[in-house]
XYZ file of C-alpha atoms in Angstrom:
586
model
C -26.150 42.011 -9.098
C -24.449 39.710 -7.036
C -27.561 38.810 -4.400
C -29.492 37.990 -8.038
C -27.114 35.611 -8.706
C -26.613 34.307 -5.637
C -30.673 33.351 -4.849
C -30.459 31.961 -8.704
C -27.655 29.842 -7.556
C -30.061 28.914 -4.385
C -32.446 27.928 -6.785
C -30.595 25.378 -8.923
C -28.878 23.816 -6.201
C -32.020 21.508 -5.968
C -31.648 20.698 -9.497
C -28.178 20.349 -9.575
C -27.855 18.281 -7.020
C -30.254 15.695 -8.134
C -28.842 15.855 -11.489
C -25.115 14.607 -9.831
C -26.798 11.948 -8.175
C -29.646 11.239 -10.906
C -29.962 7.462 -11.830
C -28.493 5.851 -14.782
C -26.639 3.082 -16.477
C -24.220 1.547 -18.935
C -22.635 -1.526 -20.990
C -19.889 -2.126 -22.232
C -18.735 -4.877 -24.068
C -15.997 -7.211 -23.252
C -14.157 -10.246 -23.518
C -14.989 -12.537 -20.721
C -12.124 -15.740 -20.107
C -14.969 -18.081 -18.968
C -17.620 -16.774 -20.683
C -16.647 -15.756 -23.948
C -17.568 -12.581 -24.654
C -20.856 -10.669 -23.082
C -21.940 -7.357 -21.395
C -20.914 -5.488 -17.947
C -23.638 -3.071 -16.750
C -22.990 -0.958 -14.223
C -25.475 1.344 -12.426
C -25.280 4.258 -9.793
C -28.476 5.302 -7.957
C -31.057 3.098 -8.668
C -34.483 2.444 -7.297
C -38.021 1.040 -7.695
C -38.902 3.767 -10.024
C -35.855 4.246 -12.010
C -35.573 0.649 -13.126
C -36.605 1.780 -16.706
C -32.603 2.913 -16.647
C -31.818 -0.728 -16.245
C -34.335 -2.166 -19.046
C -32.588 0.493 -21.469
C -29.540 -1.121 -20.753
C -30.381 -5.236 -20.881
C -29.569 -6.936 -24.568
C -29.817 -10.773 -24.371
C -25.552 -11.885 -23.264
C -25.434 -10.005 -19.776
C -22.152 -11.331 -17.948
C -21.728 -8.906 -15.200
C -24.365 -6.656 -13.530
C -22.269 -3.934 -11.173
C -24.863 -1.844 -9.092
C -23.623 1.386 -6.471
C -25.748 3.242 -4.351
C -28.983 1.720 -4.925
C -32.259 0.850 -3.453
C -32.764 -3.328 -3.907
C -36.201 -3.742 -2.087
C -38.376 -5.048 -4.642
C -36.763 -6.031 -7.431
C -36.580 -9.682 -7.366
C -39.372 -9.780 -10.206
C -37.394 -7.877 -12.251
C -34.087 -9.359 -12.041
C -34.851 -12.682 -12.900
C -37.186 -11.396 -15.621
C -34.849 -9.262 -17.441
C -31.289 -10.559 -15.914
C -31.954 -14.515 -15.590
C -28.392 -15.111 -17.808
C -26.328 -13.147 -14.812
C -23.281 -14.230 -14.434
C -21.586 -12.360 -11.837
C -23.107 -9.261 -9.373
C -21.675 -6.906 -7.444
C -23.739 -5.043 -5.096
C -21.687 -2.156 -3.258
C -23.236 0.156 -0.791
C -26.576 -0.966 -1.897
C -30.099 -1.352 -0.102
C -31.452 -4.494 -0.105
C -34.681 -5.556 1.265
C -34.849 -9.882 3.131
C -36.608 -11.362 0.416
C -34.841 -13.166 -2.126
C -34.222 -11.234 -4.657
C -31.832 -13.144 -6.806
C -34.442 -15.624 -7.054
C -33.749 -17.849 -9.968
C -30.990 -16.433 -11.277
C -29.746 -20.258 -12.027
C -26.531 -19.081 -14.286
C -25.064 -16.827 -11.137
C -21.744 -17.567 -9.630
C -20.506 -15.196 -8.322
C -22.580 -12.911 -5.598
C -20.687 -9.553 -3.922
C -22.031 -7.820 -1.725
C -20.102 -4.957 0.039
C -19.949 -2.066 2.285
C -24.420 -2.437 2.642
C -24.804 -2.801 6.332
C -25.998 -6.143 5.931
C -27.057 -7.404 9.061
C -29.200 -10.489 8.527
C -29.259 -12.985 5.326
C -32.258 -14.875 5.295
C -32.045 -18.677 3.554
C -34.189 -17.718 0.751
C -31.929 -15.100 -0.536
C -29.910 -17.782 -1.774
C -32.819 -20.048 -3.434
C -32.167 -21.236 -7.097
C -28.581 -20.403 -7.427
C -27.444 -23.502 -8.500
C -24.215 -22.727 -10.001
C -23.267 -20.222 -7.092
C -19.496 -20.564 -6.372
C -18.238 -17.761 -4.915
C -20.028 -15.446 -2.383
C -18.235 -12.208 -0.777
C -19.920 -10.526 1.856
C -16.899 -8.074 3.389
C -17.882 -4.477 5.143
C -21.282 -5.893 6.663
C -22.792 -5.805 9.723
C -23.122 -9.548 10.140
C -22.883 -11.162 13.323
C -24.100 -14.561 14.701
C -27.805 -13.941 13.892
C -26.305 -14.064 10.298
C -24.825 -17.302 11.194
C -27.926 -18.943 12.298
C -29.669 -17.803 9.099
C -28.142 -20.484 7.210
C -28.881 -23.859 7.123
C -26.589 -26.391 4.686
C -25.136 -23.360 2.645
C -22.407 -25.694 2.885
C -20.270 -23.700 5.502
C -23.369 -21.640 7.703
C -26.103 -23.103 9.487
C -29.049 -23.263 11.510
C -32.042 -25.841 12.428
C -35.187 -25.068 11.804
C -34.379 -23.725 7.703
C -35.493 -25.444 4.588
C -32.148 -27.225 2.687
C -30.502 -25.146 1.021
C -28.711 -27.797 -1.087
C -28.465 -25.683 -4.043
C -25.320 -24.118 -3.189
C -23.548 -27.592 -2.231
C -20.540 -26.692 -4.983
C -19.834 -23.254 -3.293
C -15.749 -23.309 -4.071
C -15.195 -19.747 -2.488
C -16.312 -17.976 0.655
C -15.174 -14.255 1.763
C -16.794 -13.078 5.676
C -13.952 -10.585 5.995
C -14.873 -7.264 8.348
C -17.978 -8.305 9.875
C -18.651 -9.403 13.624
C -19.256 -12.865 13.169
C -18.161 -14.634 16.524
C -19.191 -18.318 15.815
C -19.466 -20.898 13.028
C -22.090 -23.743 13.665
C -21.543 -26.449 11.131
C -19.715 -24.942 8.022
C -17.823 -27.935 7.256
C -21.004 -29.001 5.420
C -19.563 -27.311 2.667
C -17.879 -29.721 1.095
C -16.695 -28.565 -2.115
C -15.110 -24.978 -0.931
C -11.821 -24.568 -1.668
C -11.276 -20.609 -0.045
C -12.450 -19.818 3.419
C -11.600 -16.052 4.305
C -12.772 -14.865 7.564
C -10.697 -12.103 8.728
C -11.214 -9.529 10.857
C -14.129 -10.466 12.904
C -14.369 -11.994 16.500
C -14.111 -15.875 15.815
C -12.867 -17.071 19.252
C -12.700 -21.103 18.391
C -12.769 -23.254 14.929
C -14.687 -26.749 16.274
C -16.108 -26.602 13.079
C -13.603 -27.098 10.278
C -13.545 -30.282 10.536
C -14.592 -31.794 7.632
C -13.825 -29.421 4.301
C -10.979 -31.639 2.474
C -10.848 -29.709 -0.513
C -10.303 -26.480 1.509
C -7.294 -24.840 -0.121
C -6.734 -21.399 1.395
C -7.798 -20.871 5.193
C -7.914 -17.098 6.322
C -8.677 -15.992 9.810
C -6.371 -13.041 10.824
C -7.592 -10.501 13.141
C -10.000 -12.762 15.558
C -10.005 -13.673 19.056
C -8.283 -16.746 18.752
C -6.813 -18.223 21.739
C -6.179 -21.990 21.273
C -6.395 -23.859 18.692
C -6.861 -28.061 19.123
C -5.199 -30.036 16.522
C -8.490 -32.145 15.371
C -9.590 -28.996 13.912
C -6.864 -29.259 10.818
C -7.869 -32.997 10.734
C -8.983 -33.544 7.034
C -7.464 -30.582 5.554
C -4.831 -32.179 3.231
C -4.943 -30.219 0.441
C -4.537 -26.810 2.329
C -1.864 -24.795 1.225
C -2.221 -21.275 2.954
C -3.249 -20.171 6.097
C -2.883 -17.159 7.957
C -3.618 -17.192 11.699
C -2.022 -13.932 12.146
C -3.144 -10.783 14.899
C -5.044 -13.608 17.014
C -4.209 -14.696 20.749
C -2.160 -17.761 20.586
C -0.018 -19.059 22.999
C 0.482 -22.448 22.212
C 0.325 -24.642 19.229
C 0.228 -28.861 20.325
C 3.688 -30.716 18.851
C 0.823 -32.623 16.558
C -0.775 -29.595 15.505
C 0.594 -29.407 11.625
C 0.268 -33.418 11.916
C -2.374 -33.347 9.190
C -1.392 -30.356 6.254
C 1.809 -31.869 5.408
C 0.885 -30.134 2.048
C 1.216 -26.536 3.715
C 2.798 -24.170 1.699
C 1.681 -21.051 3.763
C 1.848 -20.318 7.447
C 1.462 -17.135 8.731
C 1.837 -16.540 12.399
C 2.635 -12.861 13.230
C 1.270 -10.866 15.797
C 0.429 -13.698 18.561
C 2.189 -15.192 21.952
C 3.986 -18.498 20.880
C 6.592 -19.081 23.063
C 7.021 -22.477 20.993
C 6.710 -24.102 18.067
C 7.044 -27.731 16.273
C 7.820 -27.581 13.002
C 8.701 -30.705 11.714
C 5.222 -31.956 10.023
C 6.013 -29.209 7.159
C 7.852 -30.460 5.235
C 6.780 -28.616 1.693
C 6.584 -25.119 4.052
C 8.366 -22.374 1.561
C 7.398 -18.828 4.061
C 7.259 -19.067 7.510
C 5.839 -15.883 9.814
C 6.635 -15.989 13.255
C 7.128 -12.250 13.474
C 6.058 -10.763 16.937
C 5.897 -13.659 19.480
C 7.366 -14.216 22.257
C 10.209 -17.545 21.129
C 13.413 -17.591 23.121
C 15.261 -19.130 20.432
C 15.235 -21.190 17.309
C 15.616 -24.625 16.866
C 17.658 -26.749 14.636
C 15.148 -26.453 10.847
C 15.734 -30.051 10.208
C 12.444 -31.062 8.276
C 11.439 -28.036 6.325
C 13.941 -28.209 3.951
C 12.091 -26.593 1.018
C 11.818 -23.189 3.274
C 12.507 -20.229 0.821
C 11.788 -17.411 3.259
C 11.369 -16.663 6.983
C 10.306 -13.679 9.458
C 11.242 -14.475 13.332
C 11.507 -10.718 13.495
C 10.728 -9.153 17.085
C 10.487 -11.976 19.461
C 12.786 -13.119 22.250
C 15.686 -14.742 20.165
C 18.931 -13.910 22.422
C 21.400 -16.691 20.459
C 21.415 -17.996 16.852
C 23.224 -21.188 17.131
C 25.698 -22.953 14.720
C 24.719 -24.848 11.628
C 20.863 -23.935 12.831
C 19.762 -23.193 9.088
C 22.391 -25.820 7.588
C 19.512 -27.912 6.072
C 18.055 -24.546 4.334
C 19.460 -25.240 1.049
C 16.714 -23.368 -0.280
C 16.485 -20.492 1.942
C 16.319 -17.046 -0.355
C 15.274 -14.129 2.826
C 15.784 -14.252 6.340
C 14.850 -11.279 8.539
C 15.730 -11.646 12.110
C 15.556 -7.951 13.315
C 14.458 -6.534 16.589
C 15.581 -8.903 19.014
C 17.958 -9.048 21.386
C 20.781 -11.365 19.949
C 23.736 -8.909 20.762
C 26.962 -10.756 20.257
C 25.788 -14.481 20.357
C 26.236 -15.335 16.439
C 29.300 -17.222 15.518
C 31.469 -18.272 12.690
C 29.069 -20.980 11.442
C 25.375 -19.478 12.129
C 24.772 -19.435 8.819
C 26.047 -22.208 7.307
C 24.197 -23.790 4.897
C 22.609 -20.476 3.658
C 24.158 -20.604 0.137
C 20.636 -19.480 -1.658
C 20.436 -16.493 0.573
C 19.577 -13.560 -0.934
C 18.436 -11.233 1.823
C 19.389 -10.957 5.158
C 17.952 -8.929 7.667
C 19.518 -7.624 11.161
C 18.792 -4.646 12.033
C 18.414 -3.389 16.157
C 20.051 -6.703 17.362
C 21.873 -5.284 19.611
C 24.934 -6.202 18.094
C 28.250 -4.358 18.320
C 29.731 -7.415 16.984
C 29.652 -9.847 13.914
C 32.571 -13.065 13.227
C 34.368 -11.923 10.450
C 33.959 -14.869 9.266
C 30.001 -15.739 9.402
C 29.576 -14.659 5.380
C 31.639 -17.342 4.077
C 28.362 -19.644 3.665
C 26.304 -16.249 2.207
C 27.917 -15.508 -1.024
C 24.990 -14.721 -3.061
C 23.619 -11.505 -0.748
C 22.293 -9.403 -2.571
C 20.376 -7.162 -0.222
C 21.960 -7.381 3.588
C 20.730 -4.854 6.506
C 22.971 -3.759 10.137
C 21.080 -1.454 10.683
C 20.476 0.232 14.089
C 23.060 -1.775 15.767
C 25.876 -1.110 18.285
C 28.866 -1.621 15.599
C 32.301 0.533 15.587
C 33.969 -1.227 12.520
C 33.623 -4.191 10.154
C 37.207 -5.065 8.981
C 36.753 -8.011 6.492
C 32.929 -8.865 7.371
C 31.878 -8.264 3.875
C 35.233 -8.986 1.622
C 33.013 -12.453 0.603
C 29.744 -10.668 -0.681
C 30.628 -9.747 -4.342
C 27.278 -9.887 -5.108
C 25.757 -7.602 -2.641
C 23.697 -4.811 -4.086
C 22.494 -2.707 -1.072
C 24.283 -2.619 2.119
C 22.432 -0.597 5.084
C 24.532 -0.195 8.400
C 22.852 3.094 9.301
C 22.572 4.196 12.736
C 25.724 2.889 13.958
C 29.183 4.205 15.467
C 30.709 4.296 12.867
C 33.497 7.299 12.640
C 35.209 5.870 9.579
C 33.968 4.428 6.690
C 37.485 3.003 4.419
C 37.616 1.918 1.111
C 39.141 -1.791 2.086
C 35.564 -2.103 4.081
C 33.479 -2.788 0.990
C 36.373 -2.640 -1.932
C 35.505 -6.144 -3.382
C 31.646 -4.828 -3.641
C 31.213 -4.194 -7.106
C 27.803 -5.271 -7.854
C 26.952 -2.457 -4.815
C 24.311 -0.051 -5.756
C 23.232 1.770 -2.448
C 24.988 1.770 0.559
C 23.379 3.948 3.707
C 25.755 5.216 6.220
C 22.990 7.681 7.664
C 23.618 8.321 11.183
C 26.761 7.195 12.329
C 29.090 9.305 13.267
C 31.620 9.502 10.432
C 33.835 12.274 10.643
C 36.127 10.974 7.135
C 34.547 8.718 4.251
C 37.491 7.961 1.367
C 34.845 8.593 -1.004
C 37.175 9.205 -4.120
C 38.750 5.395 -4.103
C 35.000 3.878 -3.204
C 33.210 6.063 -6.106
C 36.098 5.708 -8.415
C 36.510 1.642 -8.140
C 32.806 0.946 -7.395
C 31.622 1.763 -11.062
C 27.656 -0.144 -10.006
C 27.660 2.343 -7.098
C 24.755 4.875 -7.925
C 23.941 6.460 -4.486
C 25.156 6.690 -0.859
C 22.957 8.738 1.912
C 25.231 10.225 4.428
C 23.045 12.628 5.878
C 23.382 12.851 9.949
C 26.758 12.110 10.753
C 29.628 14.685 11.979
C 31.280 15.861 8.732
C 32.679 19.111 8.078
C 31.513 21.488 6.248
C 34.399 21.650 4.240
C 34.825 18.191 3.556
C 31.214 17.862 2.971
C 31.454 20.296 0.197
C 34.290 18.195 -1.283
C 32.889 15.408 -1.221
C 29.560 16.532 -2.104
C 31.160 18.373 -5.618
C 32.939 14.812 -6.622
C 29.739 13.451 -5.994
C 27.787 15.210 -8.639
C 30.752 15.165 -10.961
C 30.404 11.763 -11.219
C 26.696 11.297 -11.100
C 25.999 9.775 -7.673
C 22.821 10.430 -5.480
C 23.298 11.471 -2.527
C 19.909 11.672 0.466
C 19.008 15.414 1.688
C 17.081 15.757 5.056
C 13.228 16.190 4.055
C 12.855 18.767 6.935
C 15.552 20.946 6.119
C 16.170 23.764 8.313
C 18.544 26.912 6.742
C 19.087 28.430 9.896
C 21.763 25.104 10.560
C 24.883 24.623 9.121
C 24.253 22.877 6.167
C 25.922 22.178 2.637
C 23.704 21.530 -0.070
C 21.103 20.741 2.333
C 23.199 18.144 4.586
C 23.735 19.532 7.869
C 27.394 19.591 9.186
C 29.577 20.297 12.148
C 31.528 23.207 11.501
C 31.137 26.777 13.088
C 30.840 29.650 9.979
C 34.271 31.730 9.903
C 35.809 33.995 6.714
C 38.134 30.727 6.003
C 36.056 28.328 6.135
C 33.206 30.137 3.978
C 36.317 31.106 1.463
C 37.268 26.909 1.044
C 33.643 25.877 0.979
C 33.449 29.026 -2.404
C 36.732 27.610 -3.591
C 35.625 23.865 -3.773
C 32.733 24.910 -5.787
C 34.001 27.525 -7.997
C 37.332 25.147 -8.729
C 35.973 21.399 -8.759
C 32.026 22.136 -9.384
C 31.579 23.049 -12.652
C 28.845 21.131 -12.989
C 27.291 22.668 -9.941
C 28.240 26.187 -11.053
C 26.422 25.467 -14.953
C 23.649 24.129 -12.865
C 23.487 27.542 -10.210
C 24.021 29.397 -14.222
C 21.039 27.602 -15.773
C 18.845 27.906 -12.753
C 19.909 31.788 -12.607
C 19.488 32.541 -16.306
C 16.324 30.805 -16.148
C 14.680 32.998 -13.321
C 16.428 35.470 -15.767
C 14.102 34.720 -18.365
C 10.984 34.240 -16.070
C 11.477 37.672 -14.759
C 11.638 39.393 -17.713
C 8.539 37.405 -19.251
C 6.685 38.946 -16.376
C 7.963 42.110 -16.150
C 6.698 42.144 -19.933
C 3.812 40.510 -19.412
C 3.112 43.313 -16.726
C 4.371 46.076 -19.186
C 1.649 44.838 -21.847
C -1.442 44.646 -19.165
C -0.555 48.090 -17.591
C -0.124 49.804 -21.102
C -3.723 48.083 -22.004
C -5.018 49.707 -18.093
C -3.787 53.226 -19.516
C -5.095 52.963 -22.886
C -8.373 51.664 -21.854
C -8.440 54.213 -19.102
C -8.096 56.782 -21.560
C -10.133 55.941 -23.797
C -12.679 56.226 -21.086
C -11.428 59.731 -20.342
C -11.698 60.901 -23.655
C -15.489 59.549 -24.057
C -15.894 61.498 -21.077
C -14.542 64.849 -22.131
C -16.621 64.318 -25.600
C -19.652 63.671 -23.448
C -18.917 66.760 -21.698
C -18.010 68.720 -24.775
C -21.650 67.967 -26.426
C -23.504 68.298 -23.069
C -21.756 71.869 -22.866
C -21.753 72.917 -26.439
C -26.087 71.456 -26.674
C -26.100 73.932 -23.545
C -24.327 76.764 -24.994
C -26.284 76.361 -28.476
C -29.820 75.987 -26.818
C -28.430 79.692 -24.653
C -28.515 81.333 -27.801
C -31.154 80.243 -29.327
C -33.269 81.182 -26.131
C -30.996 84.736 -26.781
C -32.868 84.768 -29.885
C -36.075 84.079 -29.167
C -36.448 87.082 -26.554
C -34.605 89.152 -28.902
C -37.490 88.281 -31.301
C -39.805 88.741 -28.665
C -38.877 92.762 -27.709
């Protein structure tokens, strides 16, 4: 029987597979902000022979067509005839020909070709696309041959091919995740507003000199080594510039002279050791993480800055008044620098709007107690992974602080007076210190908004930890347990503690839980009751199933005995018949 079912499954498998991958189309009616009401059509696994599926979905006012895993080798005639009013086309993981398959789609505004392994595009792809505004070609295999396939794409051109002035109004181009290493005459895209070239192999930006309407430029994760100031000469409207993950080392003093309207600048993960920001009066976000900056120059002209990230550099000192003019800054990241103890009383002078300060792993053992005098709006403070043994009155003026991270320092005690003024504190993290004592009763009783405290990986005794966790539980304060917990180690409620188990300690821990932690006891009782109920249900079900099995076996036995009885009775009857017949013959 099993062999027969297996054979049947194997015979049906090709049909099942074909059904799963069968061509289909569906349509839905939507309101489109720019196009009013219309249909979105979605198709899968189309080819030239199954184009009728798309025919059945066509109505009269299609807006968007999305096609996945299909073959578009000879379909230009069909699109032009039946879908001439389309505004958006998305082709995902499709097989495209090198002909003008989009010919005469004159109303098309967005063309998205993704994950289709396109390595070459001829100029006639875009013949007749007079209204095209967005061209997305991410995650393909485009290289320089692709670049050399264009002439007057209003961006990418070659010599010797026909004019593509039909695309002169294109505003957005996305060529991310390809293999482009050079750009030719891309500055002919005069109306371009967004140009994204991330994750390619571009080494120079020598052709971006005539894009007067460009607002967003993304060239992240390429091979850029240097940038000439003439590259950005005409970018008067540029607001967003992303050059992270390149190999830049030097930027000239006047590099930003012509992009004074810039709001966002990302230079993370380069090799920059000096930068002049005097020409960026309106920049609001500055990202310079993972470079080689040895120091911070005074931010004299960038008075609109709201966020600065200079983490993972070579900064040795935070000079006094270096941020004095940054009255609008809300976030500052100084983490992973070797600042050590070179922070002074007026290092953060002027940061009146600062709400978040990240100073993780700055090799500091001491911070002046008055350094936060000018930061009374601070809400998030991270001083983890340093060498602090105490904080004195460092936090006393931070009455608005909500999250305090002082994990992985060298604290042996957390005193109440250290954080007594933090009445808005919600979370405190003291993981990975050398804590032997925490004044938890005063802290929890006075700081009413405190909801979470991370106390794992310290040197607290099991007796102390038992009493503290009991208090936390009764006062609804969360504590963090070890994610990879081992019951082989001494612990209380999943938090390792420092104590050798003996009868006295066991008695103390048992007494603490029995007398003080009533809620814990009730939870344990409820858990036990639930376990008992589940166990009882399991027993009842087992008894029912066993009874049913016994009844079934009994029925089978009775039926078998009955059959044997009938058989024997018939045999006996037949024997009597034969005996009577024999007597008659005699």
